[in-house]
Tab-separated table of C-alpha atoms in Angstrom:
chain	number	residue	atom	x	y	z
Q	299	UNK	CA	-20.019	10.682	-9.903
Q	300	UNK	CA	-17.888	11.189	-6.482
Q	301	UNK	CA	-14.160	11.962	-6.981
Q	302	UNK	CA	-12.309	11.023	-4.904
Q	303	UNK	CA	-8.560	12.777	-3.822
Q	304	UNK	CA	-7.076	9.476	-5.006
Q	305	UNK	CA	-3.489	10.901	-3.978
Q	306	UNK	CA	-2.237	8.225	-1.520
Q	307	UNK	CA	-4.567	5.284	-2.758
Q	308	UNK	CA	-4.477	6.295	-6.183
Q	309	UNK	CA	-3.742	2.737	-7.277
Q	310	UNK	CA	-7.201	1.392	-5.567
Q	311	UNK	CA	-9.045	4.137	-6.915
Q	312	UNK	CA	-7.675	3.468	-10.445
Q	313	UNK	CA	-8.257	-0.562	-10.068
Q	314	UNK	CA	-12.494	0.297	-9.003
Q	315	UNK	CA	-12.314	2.246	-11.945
Q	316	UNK	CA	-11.304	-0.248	-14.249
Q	317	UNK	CA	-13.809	-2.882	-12.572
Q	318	UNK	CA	-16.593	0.128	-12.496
Q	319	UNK	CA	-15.794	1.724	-15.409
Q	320	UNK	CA	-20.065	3.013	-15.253
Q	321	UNK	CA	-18.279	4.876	-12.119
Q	322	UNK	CA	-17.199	3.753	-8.556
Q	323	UNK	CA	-20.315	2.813	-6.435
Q	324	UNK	CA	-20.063	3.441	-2.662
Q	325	UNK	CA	-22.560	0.876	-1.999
Q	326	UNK	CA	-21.624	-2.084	-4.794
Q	327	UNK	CA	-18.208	-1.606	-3.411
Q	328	UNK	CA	-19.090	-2.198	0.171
Q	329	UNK	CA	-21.408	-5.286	-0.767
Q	330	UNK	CA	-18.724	-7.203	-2.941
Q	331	UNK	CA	-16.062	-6.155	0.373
Q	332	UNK	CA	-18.541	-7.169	2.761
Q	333	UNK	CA	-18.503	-3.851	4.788
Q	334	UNK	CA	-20.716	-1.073	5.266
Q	335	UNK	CA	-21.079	1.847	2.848
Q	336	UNK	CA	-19.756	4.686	5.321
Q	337	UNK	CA	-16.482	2.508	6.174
Q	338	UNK	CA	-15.808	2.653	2.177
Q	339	UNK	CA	-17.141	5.681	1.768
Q	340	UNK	CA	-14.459	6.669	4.643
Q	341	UNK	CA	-11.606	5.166	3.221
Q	342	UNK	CA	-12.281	7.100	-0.412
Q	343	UNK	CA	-13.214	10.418	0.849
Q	344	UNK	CA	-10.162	10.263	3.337
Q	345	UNK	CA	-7.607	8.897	0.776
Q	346	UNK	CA	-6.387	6.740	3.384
Q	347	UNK	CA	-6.615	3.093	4.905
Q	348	UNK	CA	-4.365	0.224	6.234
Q	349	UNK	CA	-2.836	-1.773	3.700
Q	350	UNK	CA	-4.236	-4.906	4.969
Q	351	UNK	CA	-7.611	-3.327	4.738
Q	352	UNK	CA	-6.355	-2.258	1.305
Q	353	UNK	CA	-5.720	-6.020	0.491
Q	354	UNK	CA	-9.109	-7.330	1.655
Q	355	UNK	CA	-10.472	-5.473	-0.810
Q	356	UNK	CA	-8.331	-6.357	-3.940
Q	357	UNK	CA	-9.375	-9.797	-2.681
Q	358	UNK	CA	-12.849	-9.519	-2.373
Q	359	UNK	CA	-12.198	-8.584	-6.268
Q	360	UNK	CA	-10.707	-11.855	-7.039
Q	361	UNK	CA	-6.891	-10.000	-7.231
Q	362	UNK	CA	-3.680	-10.123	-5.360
Q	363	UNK	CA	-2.001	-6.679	-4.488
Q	364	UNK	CA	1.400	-6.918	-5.275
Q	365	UNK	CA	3.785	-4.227	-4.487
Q	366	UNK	CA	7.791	-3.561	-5.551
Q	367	UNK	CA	10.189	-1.096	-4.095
Q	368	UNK	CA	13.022	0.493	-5.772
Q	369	UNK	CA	15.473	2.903	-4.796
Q	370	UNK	CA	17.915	4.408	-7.256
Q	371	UNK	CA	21.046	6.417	-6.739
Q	372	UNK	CA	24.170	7.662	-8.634
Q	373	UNK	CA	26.166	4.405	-7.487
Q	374	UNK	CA	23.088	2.121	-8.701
Q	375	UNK	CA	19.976	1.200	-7.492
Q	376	UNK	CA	19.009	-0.809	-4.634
Q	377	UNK	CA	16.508	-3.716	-4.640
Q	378	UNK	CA	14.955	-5.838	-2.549
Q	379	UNK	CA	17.501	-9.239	-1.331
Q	380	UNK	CA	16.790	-10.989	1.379
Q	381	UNK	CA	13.385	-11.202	1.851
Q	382	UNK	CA	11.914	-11.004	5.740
Q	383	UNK	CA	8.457	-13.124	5.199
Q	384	UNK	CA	7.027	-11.364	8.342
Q	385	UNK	CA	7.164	-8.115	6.558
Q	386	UNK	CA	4.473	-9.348	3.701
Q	387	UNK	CA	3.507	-7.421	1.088
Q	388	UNK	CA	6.359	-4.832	2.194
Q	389	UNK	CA	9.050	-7.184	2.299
Q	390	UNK	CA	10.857	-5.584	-0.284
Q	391	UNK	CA	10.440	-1.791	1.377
Q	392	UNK	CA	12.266	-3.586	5.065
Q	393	UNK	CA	14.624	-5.380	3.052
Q	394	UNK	CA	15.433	-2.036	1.209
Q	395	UNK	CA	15.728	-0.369	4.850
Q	396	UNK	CA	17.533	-2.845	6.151
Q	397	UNK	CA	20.441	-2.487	3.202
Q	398	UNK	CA	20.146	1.306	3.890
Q	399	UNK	CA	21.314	-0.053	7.682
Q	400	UNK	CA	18.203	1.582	9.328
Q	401	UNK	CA	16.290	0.369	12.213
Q	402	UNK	CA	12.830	1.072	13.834
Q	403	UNK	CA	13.723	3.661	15.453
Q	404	UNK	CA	15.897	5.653	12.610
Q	405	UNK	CA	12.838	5.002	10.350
Q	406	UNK	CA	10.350	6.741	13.492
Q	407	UNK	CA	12.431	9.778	13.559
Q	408	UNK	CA	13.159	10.153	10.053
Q	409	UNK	CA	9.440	9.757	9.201
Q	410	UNK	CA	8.221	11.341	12.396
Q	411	UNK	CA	5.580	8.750	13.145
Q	412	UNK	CA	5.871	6.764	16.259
Q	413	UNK	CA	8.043	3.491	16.795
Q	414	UNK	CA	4.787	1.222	17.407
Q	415	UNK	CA	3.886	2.136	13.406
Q	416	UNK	CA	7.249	1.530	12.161
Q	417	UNK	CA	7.417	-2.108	14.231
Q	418	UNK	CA	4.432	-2.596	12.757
Q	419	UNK	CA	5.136	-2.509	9.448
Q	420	UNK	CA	8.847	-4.349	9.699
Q	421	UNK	CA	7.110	-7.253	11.839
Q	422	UNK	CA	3.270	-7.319	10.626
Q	423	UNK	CA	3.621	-5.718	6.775
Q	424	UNK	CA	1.004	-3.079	7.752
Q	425	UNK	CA	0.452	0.510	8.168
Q	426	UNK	CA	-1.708	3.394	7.217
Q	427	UNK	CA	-1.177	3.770	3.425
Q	428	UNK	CA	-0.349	8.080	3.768
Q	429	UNK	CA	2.602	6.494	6.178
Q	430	UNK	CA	3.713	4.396	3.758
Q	431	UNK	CA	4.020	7.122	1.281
Q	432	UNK	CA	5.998	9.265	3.705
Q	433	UNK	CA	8.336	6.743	4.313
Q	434	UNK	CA	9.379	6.073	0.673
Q	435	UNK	CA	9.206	10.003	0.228
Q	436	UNK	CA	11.829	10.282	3.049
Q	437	UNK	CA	14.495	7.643	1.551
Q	438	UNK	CA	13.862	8.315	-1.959
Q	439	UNK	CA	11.908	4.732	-2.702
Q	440	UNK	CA	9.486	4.142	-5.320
Q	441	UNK	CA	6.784	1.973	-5.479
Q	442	UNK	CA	4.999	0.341	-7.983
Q	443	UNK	CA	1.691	-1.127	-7.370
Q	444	UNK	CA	0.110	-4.273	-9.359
Q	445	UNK	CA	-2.900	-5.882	-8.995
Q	446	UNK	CA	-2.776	-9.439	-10.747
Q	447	UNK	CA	-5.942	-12.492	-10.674
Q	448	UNK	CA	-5.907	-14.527	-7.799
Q	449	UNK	CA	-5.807	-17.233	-9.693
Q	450	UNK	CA	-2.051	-16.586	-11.568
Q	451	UNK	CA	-0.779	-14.997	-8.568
Q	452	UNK	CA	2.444	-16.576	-7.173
């Protein structure tokens, strides 16, 4: 059975896992997604996709992604509060940003990825899954991933 590096989409990984517990099939996978092996095969071997591609696959499952952002510091913790709805499933992570009083552009520099990927994610909810990661690593946020039935999502 493959291993995969399962560092930045750990929480996919682990979800196959528990819906292939006889071990993660490249090919089952890509049939119940509705994409081709290599393009899954891709995604596990290079520990790295877009979140919406992410999501099409939790829902190809039946299951919702859900995602919450924290971020704690001596004086208390901040959580998510006014949530933008164009931001989807990282709503919480802009609002969070947006309390810290940073913009687009602070984010790009501070995470060293370009301003088009940081847009992206305050005004689509999307971006490569390692960015992600290096933008809570930067600010200190944690994330906590969920997966929950379609069916008693809210």
């Amino acid at each position: 059975m493959p291993r995969w590096p399962g560092i930045y989409l750990d929480f996919l990984v682990e979800f196959l896992r528990t819906r292939h517990p006889e071990g993660i099939q490249v090919c089952t996978v890509s049939r119940k997604v509705g994409v081709s092996s290599p393009t899954i095969s891709v995604l596990l071997h290079k520990d790295d996709a877009h979140l919406s591609t992410v999501e099409k696959i939790f829902e190809a499952y039946g299951y919702t992604l859900e995602l919450d952002f924290r971020k704690d510091t001596p004086a208390g913790a901040y959580r998510p509060s006014e949530m933008p709805a164009e931001a989807g499933k990282l709503a919480g992570l802009v609002s969070i940003l947006r309390q810290l009083r940073k913009t687009v552009h602070s984010v790009s520099l501070d995470a060293g990825v370009d301003d088009s990927v940081v847009k992206r994610l305050f005004t689509q909810g999307d971006v490569k899954v390692s960015t992600l990661h290096r933008i809570l690593e930067v600010y200190g946020i944690k994330m906590t991933c969920r997966w929950i039935p379609r069916h008693t999502a809210a």
